[in-house]
CSV table of C-alpha atoms in Angstrom, one decimal:
chain,number,residue,atom,x,y,z
T,301,MET,CA,19.4,0.1,24.2
T,302,ASP,CA,17.5,0.1,27.3
T,303,LEU,CA,14.3,-1.6,26.8
T,304,THR,CA,12.9,0.1,29.9
T,305,ASP,CA,13.4,4.1,28.3
T,306,PHE,CA,9.5,4.9,28.4
T,307,GLY,CA,10.9,7.9,28.0
T,308,ALA,CA,10.2,8.4,24.2
T,309,GLY,CA,7.0,8.0,24.2
T,310,ALA,CA,4.9,4.9,24.3
T,311,GLN,CA,3.8,4.2,20.2
T,312,TYR,CA,6.4,1.8,18.6
T,313,ILE,CA,6.0,2.8,15.2
T,314,ALA,CA,8.6,1.9,12.7
T,315,GLY,CA,11.6,0.8,15.1
T,316,ARG,CA,11.1,3.2,17.2
T,317,ARG,CA,9.2,5.0,20.1
T,318,THR,CA,7.3,8.1,19.8
T,319,ARG,CA,4.8,9.9,21.5
T,320,GLY,CA,1.1,9.6,21.0
T,321,SER,CA,-0.7,13.1,20.0
T,322,GLY,CA,-3.6,11.9,22.3
T,323,GLU,CA,-4.7,12.1,25.3
T,324,PRO,CA,-2.6,11.6,28.1
T,325,PHE,CA,-2.6,8.6,30.6
T,326,GLN,CA,-1.4,6.8,33.8
T,327,VAL,CA,0.0,3.0,34.0
T,328,VAL,CA,-0.7,2.6,37.7
T,329,ASN,CA,0.8,0.0,39.8
T,330,PRO,CA,-2.7,-1.7,41.4
T,331,ALA,CA,-1.0,-2.8,44.1
T,332,ASP,CA,-0.4,0.9,46.0
T,333,GLY,CA,-1.9,3.5,43.5
T,334,SER,CA,1.5,4.6,42.5
T,335,VAL,CA,2.2,5.8,38.7
T,336,VAL,CA,4.4,3.4,36.8
T,337,GLU,CA,4.4,5.9,33.8
T,338,GLN,CA,2.3,9.0,32.3
T,339,VAL,CA,2.1,7.7,28.3
T,340,ALA,CA,0.2,10.2,25.7
T,341,LEU,CA,-2.3,7.6,24.0
T,342,ALA,CA,-2.6,7.1,20.8
T,343,THR,CA,-4.8,8.3,18.1
T,344,THR,CA,-6.2,7.8,14.4
T,345,GLY,CA,-3.0,9.2,13.5
T,346,GLU,CA,-0.5,6.8,15.1
T,347,VAL,CA,-2.5,3.8,14.0
T,348,ASP,CA,-2.6,5.0,10.4
T,349,ALA,CA,1.8,5.9,10.6
T,350,ALA,CA,1.8,2.5,12.1
T,351,VAL,CA,-0.3,0.6,9.2
T,352,ALA,CA,2.0,2.1,6.5
T,353,ALA,CA,4.9,1.3,8.4
T,354,ALA,CA,4.1,-2.6,8.4
T,355,LYS,CA,2.6,-2.5,4.8
T,356,ALA,CA,5.9,-0.7,3.5
T,357,ALA,CA,8.1,-3.5,5.6
T,358,LEU,CA,6.0,-6.6,4.3
T,359,PRO,CA,7.5,-6.6,0.6
T,360,GLY,CA,11.0,-7.3,1.9
T,361,TRP,CA,9.9,-9.2,5.4
T,362,SER,CA,7.2,-11.6,3.4
T,363,ARG,CA,10.2,-12.3,0.9
T,364,ALA,CA,12.9,-13.1,3.0
T,365,THR,CA,13.7,-16.8,3.4
T,366,PRO,CA,12.2,-18.9,6.1
T,367,GLY,CA,15.8,-19.7,7.0
T,368,ALA,CA,16.3,-15.5,7.9
T,369,ARG,CA,12.8,-15.1,9.5
T,370,SER,CA,14.2,-17.8,11.9
T,371,GLU,CA,17.8,-16.7,12.4
T,372,ALA,CA,16.3,-13.1,13.6
T,373,LEU,CA,13.7,-14.5,16.2
T,374,THR,CA,17.0,-16.6,17.2
T,375,ALA,CA,18.2,-13.5,18.2
T,376,LEU,CA,14.8,-12.7,19.8
T,377,ALA,CA,14.9,-15.3,22.3
T,378,ALA,CA,18.8,-13.9,23.3
T,379,VAL,CA,17.7,-10.4,23.7
T,380,LEU,CA,14.6,-11.3,25.7
T,381,ALA,CA,16.8,-13.5,28.2
T,382,SER,CA,19.2,-10.6,28.8
T,383,ALA,CA,16.5,-8.2,29.5
T,384,SER,CA,14.6,-11.2,31.8
T,385,ALA,CA,15.0,-9.5,35.4
T,386,ASP,CA,14.1,-6.3,33.8
T,387,LEU,CA,10.8,-7.4,32.0
T,388,ALA,CA,9.6,-9.8,35.1
T,389,ARG,CA,9.5,-6.0,37.2
T,390,VAL,CA,8.2,-3.9,35.0
T,391,GLU,CA,5.4,-6.7,34.7
T,392,THR,CA,5.1,-6.8,38.1
T,393,ALA,CA,4.2,-3.0,38.5
T,394,GLN,CA,2.0,-2.3,36.2
T,395,THR,CA,-0.5,-5.5,36.7
T,396,GLY,CA,0.8,-6.5,40.5
T,397,LYS,CA,1.4,-10.2,39.5
T,398,PRO,CA,3.8,-11.8,42.4
T,399,VAL,CA,7.1,-11.1,40.7
T,400,LYS,CA,7.4,-14.9,41.4
T,401,LEU,CA,4.6,-15.9,39.0
T,402,ALA,CA,6.3,-13.3,36.6
T,403,THR,CA,10.1,-14.9,36.5
T,404,GLU,CA,9.0,-18.3,36.8
T,405,PHE,CA,6.3,-18.8,34.1
T,406,ASP,CA,5.6,-15.4,32.1
T,407,VAL,CA,9.0,-14.4,31.1
T,408,PRO,CA,10.1,-17.8,29.9
T,409,GLY,CA,7.2,-18.6,28.7
T,410,THR,CA,7.6,-15.8,26.6
T,411,ILE,CA,11.3,-17.0,25.6
T,412,ASP,CA,10.5,-20.3,24.9
T,413,ASN,CA,7.9,-19.5,22.8
T,414,VAL,CA,10.0,-17.6,20.8
T,415,ALA,CA,12.5,-20.0,20.2
T,416,PHE,CA,9.9,-22.3,19.4
T,417,PHE,CA,8.8,-19.8,16.6
T,418,ALA,CA,12.1,-19.8,14.9
T,419,GLY,CA,12.1,-23.2,14.6
T,420,ALA,CA,8.0,-23.1,13.4
T,421,ALA,CA,9.0,-20.4,10.6
T,422,ARG,CA,11.1,-23.3,8.7
T,423,ASN,CA,8.5,-25.4,7.9
T,424,LEU,CA,5.6,-23.9,6.4
T,425,GLU,CA,4.0,-27.1,5.1
T,426,GLY,CA,2.0,-28.2,2.1
T,427,LYS,CA,0.2,-31.0,0.7
T,428,ALA,CA,2.8,-32.5,-1.5
T,429,ALA,CA,3.4,-32.0,-4.9
T,430,GLY,CA,2.1,-34.5,-6.9
T,431,GLU,CA,0.0,-35.5,-10.2
T,432,TYR,CA,-3.9,-35.9,-8.8
T,433,SER,CA,-5.3,-35.0,-11.9
T,434,GLY,CA,-3.5,-37.2,-14.2
T,435,ASP,CA,-2.0,-34.5,-16.2
T,436,HIS,CA,-0.6,-31.6,-14.0
T,437,THR,CA,1.4,-31.7,-11.2
T,438,SER,CA,0.0,-29.4,-8.0
T,439,TYR,CA,1.5,-28.4,-5.1
T,440,VAL,CA,0.4,-25.5,-2.4
T,441,ARG,CA,2.3,-22.5,-0.9
T,442,ARG,CA,1.8,-21.1,2.2
T,443,GLU,CA,2.1,-17.0,2.4
T,444,ALA,CA,1.9,-14.4,4.2
T,445,ILE,CA,-1.8,-12.6,4.5
T,446,GLY,CA,-0.2,-8.8,4.7
T,447,VAL,CA,-0.8,-6.5,7.2
T,448,VAL,CA,-2.0,-8.0,11.0
T,449,GLY,CA,-4.1,-5.7,13.3
T,450,SER,CA,-3.7,-7.6,16.6
T,451,ILE,CA,-5.4,-6.6,20.3
T,452,SER,CA,-3.9,-8.1,23.5
T,453,PRO,CA,-5.3,-7.8,26.5
T,454,TRP,CA,-3.8,-6.8,30.5
T,455,ASN,CA,-3.6,-10.0,32.3
T,456,TYR,CA,-0.5,-11.3,30.4
T,457,PRO,CA,1.0,-8.2,28.7
T,458,LEU,CA,4.2,-10.1,27.5
T,459,GLN,CA,3.2,-12.9,27.0
T,460,MET,CA,0.2,-11.5,24.7
T,461,ALA,CA,2.6,-9.5,22.8
T,462,ALA,CA,4.2,-12.5,22.3
T,463,TRP,CA,1.5,-15.0,21.3
T,464,LYS,CA,0.3,-12.2,19.1
T,465,VAL,CA,3.6,-11.1,17.2
T,466,LEU,CA,5.3,-14.5,17.1
T,467,PRO,CA,2.8,-16.6,14.7
T,468,ALA,CA,2.5,-13.6,12.5
T,469,ILE,CA,5.9,-12.9,11.4
T,470,ALA,CA,7.1,-15.9,11.6
T,471,ALA,CA,5.2,-16.2,9.1
T,472,GLY,CA,6.3,-13.5,6.5
T,473,ASN,CA,3.7,-11.5,8.1
T,474,THR,CA,4.2,-7.6,9.8
T,475,ILE,CA,1.7,-6.8,12.2
T,476,VAL,CA,0.5,-3.5,14.3
T,477,LEU,CA,0.1,-4.4,17.7
T,478,LYS,CA,-2.4,-3.0,20.3
T,479,PRO,CA,-1.7,-3.8,24.1
T,480,SER,CA,-4.5,-2.2,26.6
T,481,GLU,CA,-3.7,1.1,28.0
T,482,LEU,CA,-3.3,-0.8,31.7
T,483,THR,CA,0.0,-2.3,30.5
T,484,PRO,CA,1.8,-1.4,27.6
T,485,LEU,CA,4.9,-1.3,29.2
T,486,THR,CA,6.6,-4.8,28.4
T,487,SER,CA,4.6,-4.9,24.6
T,488,LEU,CA,6.8,-1.6,23.8
T,489,MET,CA,10.0,-3.6,25.3
T,490,PHE,CA,9.3,-6.7,23.1
T,491,ALA,CA,8.9,-4.4,20.0
T,492,ARG,CA,12.2,-2.6,21.4
T,493,ALA,CA,14.1,-5.9,21.6
T,494,CYS,CA,12.5,-6.8,18.0
T,495,THR,CA,14.5,-3.9,16.7
T,496,GLU,CA,17.8,-4.9,18.5
T,497,ALA,CA,17.5,-8.8,17.7
T,498,GLY,CA,17.7,-7.4,13.9
T,499,ILE,CA,14.0,-7.3,12.6
T,500,PRO,CA,13.5,-5.0,9.9
T,501,ASP,CA,11.7,-1.9,11.1
T,502,GLY,CA,8.2,-1.5,10.5
T,503,VAL,CA,7.8,-5.2,10.7
T,504,VAL,CA,6.9,-5.3,15.1
T,505,ASN,CA,4.9,-1.8,15.4
T,506,VAL,CA,3.4,-0.7,19.0
T,507,VAL,CA,0.3,1.8,19.6
T,508,THR,CA,-1.3,2.2,22.9
T,509,GLY,CA,-4.4,3.8,23.2
T,510,ALA,CA,-8.1,3.4,23.5
T,511,GLY,CA,-10.4,0.2,22.3
T,512,ARG,CA,-13.1,2.1,20.8
T,513,THR,CA,-10.5,4.4,19.1
T,514,THR,CA,-7.3,3.3,18.6
T,515,GLY,CA,-8.9,-0.1,18.5
T,516,GLU,CA,-11.7,0.2,16.3
T,517,HIS,CA,-9.6,2.1,14.0
T,518,LEU,CA,-7.0,-0.7,14.0
T,519,VAL,CA,-9.3,-3.1,13.1
T,520,ALA,CA,-11.5,-1.5,10.3
T,521,HIS,CA,-8.5,-0.1,8.7
T,522,PRO,CA,-8.1,-1.0,4.5
T,523,ASP,CA,-4.7,-1.8,4.8
T,524,VAL,CA,-5.0,-4.5,7.6
T,525,ALA,CA,-5.4,-8.2,5.9
T,526,MET,CA,-6.4,-9.8,9.4
T,527,VAL,CA,-7.1,-8.8,12.9
T,528,SER,CA,-6.6,-11.6,16.0
T,529,PHE,CA,-8.1,-10.3,19.4
T,530,THR,CA,-7.7,-11.6,22.6
T,531,GLY,CA,-10.3,-10.5,25.2
T,532,SER,CA,-13.6,-10.4,26.6
T,533,THR,CA,-16.6,-12.4,24.4
T,534,PRO,CA,-18.8,-9.1,24.2
T,535,VAL,CA,-15.5,-6.6,22.5
T,536,GLY,CA,-14.8,-9.9,20.1
T,537,ARG,CA,-18.1,-9.8,18.3
T,538,ARG,CA,-18.0,-6.6,18.1
T,539,VAL,CA,-14.1,-6.4,16.3
T,540,ALA,CA,-15.7,-9.6,14.4
T,541,GLU,CA,-18.2,-7.1,13.4
T,542,LEU,CA,-16.1,-4.4,12.1
T,543,ALA,CA,-13.5,-7.0,10.2
T,544,THR,CA,-16.3,-8.6,8.7
T,545,ALA,CA,-17.5,-5.3,7.0
T,546,SER,CA,-14.0,-5.2,5.1
T,547,VAL,CA,-14.0,-9.5,5.0
T,548,LYS,CA,-10.9,-9.5,7.1
T,549,ARG,CA,-9.6,-12.8,8.5
T,550,THR,CA,-10.0,-12.7,11.8
T,551,HIS,CA,-8.8,-15.0,15.0
T,552,LEU,CA,-10.9,-14.4,18.3
T,553,GLU,CA,-9.6,-16.2,21.8
T,554,LEU,CA,-12.6,-14.9,23.7
T,555,GLY,CA,-14.2,-15.8,27.1
T,556,GLY,CA,-13.8,-18.7,29.2
T,557,LYS,CA,-15.6,-20.1,32.4
T,558,ALA,CA,-13.8,-23.3,33.0
T,559,PRO,CA,-14.8,-26.2,34.7
T,560,PHE,CA,-13.3,-28.3,37.3
T,561,VAL,CA,-14.8,-31.8,37.2
T,562,VAL,CA,-14.0,-34.1,40.2
T,563,PHE,CA,-15.2,-37.5,40.2
T,564,ASP,CA,-15.5,-39.9,43.1
T,565,ASP,CA,-11.9,-41.7,42.6
T,566,ALA,CA,-10.0,-38.5,42.2
T,567,ASP,CA,-7.0,-37.8,44.0
T,568,LEU,CA,-8.2,-35.7,47.1
T,569,ASP,CA,-5.1,-34.1,47.8
T,570,ALA,CA,-4.5,-33.5,43.9
T,571,ALA,CA,-7.7,-32.1,43.3
T,572,VAL,CA,-8.0,-29.9,46.2
T,573,HIS,CA,-4.2,-28.4,45.5
T,574,GLY,CA,-4.9,-28.1,41.9
T,575,ALA,CA,-7.8,-26.2,42.6
T,576,VAL,CA,-6.1,-23.8,44.5
T,577,ALA,CA,-3.8,-23.4,42.3
T,578,ALA,CA,-5.5,-23.0,38.9
T,579,SER,CA,-8.9,-20.9,40.7
T,580,LEU,CA,-5.8,-18.7,41.9
T,581,ILE,CA,-3.2,-18.0,38.8
T,582,ASN,CA,-2.3,-14.5,38.5
T,583,GLY,CA,-5.3,-13.7,40.9
T,584,GLY,CA,-7.6,-15.5,38.5
T,585,GLN,CA,-7.4,-12.8,35.8
T,586,ASP,CA,-6.6,-16.1,33.2
T,587,CYS,CA,-9.0,-17.0,31.0
T,588,THR,CA,-8.7,-20.6,31.2
T,589,ALA,CA,-8.2,-20.4,35.3
T,590,ALA,CA,-10.9,-22.7,37.1
T,591,THR,CA,-13.8,-20.8,37.6
T,592,ARG,CA,-16.7,-23.8,37.9
T,593,ALA,CA,-16.0,-27.3,40.3
T,594,TYR,CA,-18.6,-29.1,40.1
T,595,VAL,CA,-17.5,-32.5,43.0
T,596,GLN,CA,-19.3,-35.7,43.1
T,597,ARG,CA,-21.1,-36.1,46.2
T,598,PRO,CA,-18.8,-38.1,48.4
T,599,LEU,CA,-16.2,-36.2,48.1
T,600,TYR,CA,-17.6,-33.1,48.1
T,601,ASP,CA,-17.7,-31.5,51.5
T,602,ALA,CA,-13.8,-32.6,52.0
T,603,PHE,CA,-13.0,-30.4,48.6
T,604,VAL,CA,-14.9,-27.4,50.2
T,605,ALA,CA,-12.8,-28.1,53.3
T,606,GLY,CA,-9.3,-28.4,52.0
T,607,VAL,CA,-9.6,-26.0,49.5
T,608,ALA,CA,-11.2,-23.8,52.4
T,609,GLU,CA,-8.2,-24.3,54.6
T,610,LEU,CA,-5.7,-23.6,51.8
T,611,TYR,CA,-7.0,-20.4,50.7
T,612,ALA,CA,-7.1,-19.3,54.3
T,613,ALA,CA,-3.0,-19.8,53.9
T,614,ILE,CA,-2.4,-17.7,51.0
T,615,ARG,CA,0.1,-15.0,51.3
T,616,ILE,CA,-1.6,-11.8,49.9
T,617,GLY,CA,0.7,-9.2,50.0
T,618,ASP,CA,3.4,-6.8,48.3
T,619,PRO,CA,4.2,-8.2,44.6
T,620,LEU,CA,7.4,-7.8,44.7
T,621,ASN,CA,8.2,-9.8,47.6
T,622,PRO,CA,8.9,-13.3,46.3
T,623,HIS,CA,7.4,-14.9,49.2
T,624,THR,CA,3.4,-13.6,48.1
T,625,ASP,CA,1.1,-15.4,47.1
T,626,LEU,CA,-1.6,-13.4,46.0
T,627,GLY,CA,-1.2,-9.7,44.3
T,628,PRO,CA,-3.8,-6.9,43.5
T,629,LEU,CA,-6.3,-7.1,41.0
T,630,VAL,CA,-5.3,-5.1,37.6
T,631,SER,CA,-7.4,-2.1,38.9
T,632,TYR,CA,-9.6,-0.8,41.3
T,633,THR,CA,-12.1,-1.1,38.7
T,634,HIS,CA,-11.7,-4.5,38.3
T,635,ARG,CA,-11.0,-4.9,42.1
T,636,ASP,CA,-14.8,-3.4,42.6
T,637,ARG,CA,-16.6,-5.6,39.7
T,638,VAL,CA,-15.2,-8.6,41.2
T,639,ALA,CA,-16.5,-7.8,44.5
T,640,GLY,CA,-20.3,-7.4,42.6
T,641,PHE,CA,-20.2,-10.7,41.4
T,642,VAL,CA,-19.4,-11.7,45.2
T,643,GLU,CA,-22.1,-9.4,47.0
T,644,ARG,CA,-24.6,-10.0,44.5
T,645,ALA,CA,-23.9,-13.9,45.6
T,646,ARG,CA,-24.5,-13.7,49.1
T,647,SER,CA,-28.3,-13.4,48.5
T,648,TYR,CA,-28.8,-16.7,46.9
T,649,ALA,CA,-25.5,-18.7,47.7
T,650,THR,CA,-22.9,-19.1,50.6
T,651,VAL,CA,-19.8,-17.2,51.0
T,652,VAL,CA,-17.6,-19.8,52.7
T,653,THR,CA,-14.3,-18.3,53.1
T,654,GLY,CA,-12.9,-14.7,51.4
T,655,GLY,CA,-15.3,-12.3,49.9
T,656,ARG,CA,-13.9,-9.0,51.0
T,657,ALA,CA,-10.9,-6.8,50.2
T,658,PRO,CA,-8.0,-7.5,53.0
T,659,GLU,CA,-5.9,-4.6,54.9
T,660,LYS,CA,-2.8,-6.4,55.8
T,661,GLY,CA,-0.6,-8.6,54.2
T,662,HIS,CA,1.2,-11.8,55.2
T,663,ASP,CA,4.3,-9.3,55.2
T,664,GLY,CA,2.8,-6.5,57.2
T,665,THR,CA,2.3,-4.3,54.0
T,666,ASP,CA,-0.8,-1.8,54.3
T,667,LEU,CA,-3.4,-3.2,51.2
T,668,THR,CA,-5.7,-0.5,51.4
T,669,ARG,CA,-4.4,1.6,49.3
T,670,GLY,CA,-4.1,-1.4,46.6
T,671,ALA,CA,-7.3,-3.3,44.2
T,672,TYR,CA,-6.7,-6.6,46.4
T,673,TYR,CA,-9.2,-9.1,47.2
T,674,ALA,CA,-8.9,-12.3,48.9
T,675,PRO,CA,-9.2,-16.2,47.6
T,676,THR,CA,-13.4,-16.4,48.0
T,677,LEU,CA,-15.1,-19.8,48.1
T,678,ILE,CA,-18.6,-19.7,47.6
T,679,THR,CA,-21.4,-22.4,47.7
T,680,GLY,CA,-24.6,-23.2,47.1
T,681,ALA,CA,-25.4,-21.3,44.3
T,682,ALA,CA,-27.9,-22.7,41.5
T,683,GLN,CA,-26.2,-24.0,37.8
T,684,ASP,CA,-27.8,-21.0,35.9
T,685,SER,CA,-27.2,-18.5,38.9
T,686,GLU,CA,-24.9,-15.1,37.7
T,687,VAL,CA,-22.2,-16.5,40.1
T,688,VAL,CA,-22.0,-19.7,37.8
T,689,GLN,CA,-22.7,-18.6,34.2
T,690,GLY,CA,-20.9,-15.0,34.3
T,691,GLU,CA,-16.8,-14.7,33.7
T,692,ILE,CA,-16.1,-13.1,36.9
T,693,PHE,CA,-12.0,-12.9,36.1
T,694,GLY,CA,-10.8,-13.0,39.9
T,695,PRO,CA,-10.0,-14.9,42.8
T,696,VAL,CA,-13.7,-16.8,43.2
T,697,LEU,CA,-14.0,-20.7,42.9
T,698,VAL,CA,-17.3,-22.1,42.5
T,699,VAL,CA,-18.3,-25.2,44.1
T,700,LEU,CA,-20.8,-27.3,42.9
T,701,PRO,CA,-22.1,-31.6,43.9
T,702,PHE,CA,-23.4,-33.8,41.1
T,703,ASP,CA,-24.2,-37.4,41.6
T,704,THR,CA,-23.5,-39.4,38.7
T,705,ASP,CA,-21.3,-39.0,35.5
T,706,ASP,CA,-23.9,-37.9,33.0
T,707,GLU,CA,-25.0,-35.1,35.6
T,708,GLY,CA,-21.1,-33.9,35.8
T,709,LEU,CA,-20.5,-34.0,32.2
T,710,ARG,CA,-23.7,-32.0,31.3
T,711,LEU,CA,-23.2,-29.4,34.3
T,712,ALA,CA,-20.1,-28.9,32.9
T,713,ASN,CA,-20.9,-27.9,29.5
T,714,ASP,CA,-23.8,-26.2,30.8
T,715,THR,CA,-22.1,-22.6,29.7
T,716,PRO,CA,-21.8,-20.4,26.5
T,717,TYR,CA,-18.0,-20.5,26.8
T,718,GLY,CA,-16.1,-23.8,25.6
T,719,LEU,CA,-12.2,-22.5,26.3
T,720,ALA,CA,-10.7,-25.1,29.0
T,721,ALA,CA,-11.6,-27.4,31.3
T,722,SER,CA,-10.3,-30.4,33.6
T,723,ALA,CA,-11.5,-33.7,34.3
T,724,TRP,CA,-9.9,-35.5,38.1
T,725,THR,CA,-10.2,-39.3,38.3
T,726,GLY,CA,-8.3,-42.3,38.3
T,727,ASN,CA,-10.5,-44.8,35.7
T,728,VAL,CA,-8.5,-44.1,32.2
T,729,HIS,CA,-12.4,-44.8,31.0
T,730,ARG,CA,-13.8,-42.1,32.6
T,731,SER,CA,-10.8,-39.6,31.7
T,732,LEU,CA,-11.4,-40.8,28.2
T,733,ARG,CA,-15.0,-39.7,28.3
T,734,ALA,CA,-14.5,-36.7,29.8
T,735,THR,CA,-11.7,-35.5,27.3
T,736,ARG,CA,-14.3,-36.6,24.3
T,737,GLU,CA,-17.6,-35.5,25.4
T,738,ILE,CA,-16.5,-31.9,27.5
T,739,ALA,CA,-16.8,-29.4,24.8
T,740,ALA,CA,-13.6,-26.9,25.3
T,741,GLY,CA,-10.3,-26.2,23.3
T,742,CYS,CA,-8.1,-27.9,26.0
T,743,VAL,CA,-8.8,-30.9,28.4
T,744,TRP,CA,-6.1,-31.6,31.5
T,745,VAL,CA,-6.7,-34.0,33.4
T,746,ASN,CA,-5.1,-34.3,36.9
T,747,ASP,CA,-4.4,-31.3,36.3
T,748,HIS,CA,-4.7,-27.6,35.0
T,749,ILE,CA,-3.5,-24.8,33.6
T,750,PRO,CA,0.0,-25.7,32.4
T,751,ILE,CA,0.3,-24.9,28.8
T,752,ILE,CA,3.5,-26.0,26.1
T,753,SER,CA,4.7,-23.3,23.4
T,754,GLU,CA,4.1,-27.2,21.0
T,755,MET,CA,0.6,-26.9,21.7
T,756,PRO,CA,-2.4,-25.0,20.8
T,757,HIS,CA,-4.6,-22.6,22.7
T,758,GLY,CA,-7.7,-21.6,21.5
T,759,GLY,CA,-11.6,-22.3,22.3
T,760,TYR,CA,-15.0,-23.2,21.5
T,761,LYS,CA,-18.4,-21.9,21.1
T,762,ALA,CA,-18.7,-18.4,22.8
T,763,SER,CA,-14.9,-18.7,23.6
T,764,GLY,CA,-13.9,-18.0,19.9
T,765,TYR,CA,-12.0,-19.6,17.1
T,766,GLY,CA,-8.6,-19.9,16.4
T,767,LYS,CA,-5.5,-21.0,18.0
T,768,ASP,CA,-2.3,-20.0,19.0
T,769,MET,CA,0.9,-21.4,19.9
T,770,SER,CA,2.2,-24.2,18.2
T,771,GLN,CA,2.1,-25.0,14.2
T,772,TYR,CA,-1.8,-24.9,14.2
T,773,SER,CA,-0.9,-20.7,15.1
T,774,LEU,CA,1.2,-20.3,12.5
T,775,ASP,CA,-1.1,-21.9,10.3
T,776,GLU,CA,-3.5,-19.0,11.2
T,777,TYR,CA,-1.1,-16.6,9.6
T,778,THR,CA,-1.1,-17.7,6.6
T,779,GLN,CA,-2.7,-18.3,3.1
T,780,VAL,CA,-3.0,-20.9,1.3
T,781,LYS,CA,-2.2,-21.0,-2.3
T,782,HIS,CA,-2.6,-23.8,-5.3
T,783,VAL,CA,-0.3,-24.2,-8.0
T,784,MET,CA,-1.1,-26.4,-10.9
T,785,PHE,CA,1.6,-27.2,-13.7
T,786,ASP,CA,-0.2,-28.9,-16.9
T,787,THR,CA,2.3,-31.6,-17.4
T,788,THR,CA,1.0,-32.6,-21.3
T,789,ALA,CA,2.7,-29.6,-23.5
T,790,VAL,CA,-1.0,-30.8,-25.8
T,791,ALA,CA,-2.8,-27.6,-26.8
T,792,ARG,CA,-6.2,-28.7,-26.9
T,793,LYS,CA,-7.3,-30.6,-24.1
T,794,ASP,CA,-10.3,-33.4,-23.7
T,795,TRP,CA,-11.8,-31.2,-21.4
T,796,HIS,CA,-12.2,-28.6,-23.7
T,797,ARG,CA,-14.8,-29.9,-25.6
T,798,THR,CA,-17.1,-29.6,-22.9
T,799,VAL,CA,-17.1,-26.0,-22.9
T,800,PHE,CA,-16.8,-25.9,-27.1
T,801,GLY,CA,-16.4,-28.4,-30.0
T,802,ASP,CA,-16.7,-31.6,-30.2
T,803,ARG,CA,-14.4,-35.1,-29.7
């Protein structure tokens, strides 16, 4: 089975690819503007068909043993591993991310997620059976919720497809996934790999369409029992509004504005290198990327100089070149949005380096046809400025000084978001205080960005709620049922007298 055969269409419903009945849409390579694939978008009709397929598959899949679901996921990991080169190539073509990132992070991370959930599928935990009332035996069942409608973003199409699909189906649910129409191709490959691995038709479905039509219809669909969304906070509010109208369970992983707090006893070299890697991963198009560096004043000047030096050495170019560090942003529209933040910041802050669209790559590639933007370092911005508070989602780092530990932690928390953060220090007491007081779903110490399948990912505040990855994620996709058995065989219970009769 060729996972890259997109000629049959950009919808995956009931185990086969089909064409959408909506408008034609071009998936564009942002490195040069070439068309990767032309697809027909889904309409509400395709959403209805996908939900119907998922609903039909639910009884059989939800009643499959945990061992059977685990076996299918183990087979899926093998199918994806055999297609890893194609997955990396297609992911790079549709997103513009460097192939070394796709090859060494996106694809192996996805396969590891599959392997993790293959094991987690056999571990649906509940409170141990016991006689908690004295006269009854109670136990807890974890059951599938039903059909899950999931919407994934364009920045990590393959990984986000996995994060949505895996815990849902491991717990016995079926799913309809709507990827971004900008980057649907590896999500379609993932769905087809599920079929090749023996996962029954209809368990995993993909509809490629626009958010305001396809996405909203999926969220509001009466046969969808749960909605999971990853994307911006404003869109997340709309998803919650639609889901609430029909009392669906929701899972929202939204925006971020991660602080990177460097105390004066930190290893400066480690902090500088960490900031460059954490701010430029995936072109900065990462909701956990370091975007606000708060540096205690004794290290501030050296930190700014060190980051500027490394930024200047970043190799921008063809994302298929294995030596390229930074590829284009996902689209010209998004590149212009990022540039707009920087241009407006020039009136109130200093652009130390970057702040432009480069013309030539490190390998001589002509970059003018692509959506490239140079790594950009900004200083002198006020805490309440747009560039500090707004989610830029590009290769832009703002650095601000602080004096006391109290001030640094206060500034770190001074944002509506709370997805991720890091603290850099050699002092265990400082690190413990930072991890306790920073309001974020993940706080790293002396590193920033690494994620692992065994640990949860999810935010506080305007960054949403619910967890991806880990056993906590599996729990999100189950309903808890309390089952209670009478153990006395007594017809007239003592508690009945509180309703009728006397003792």
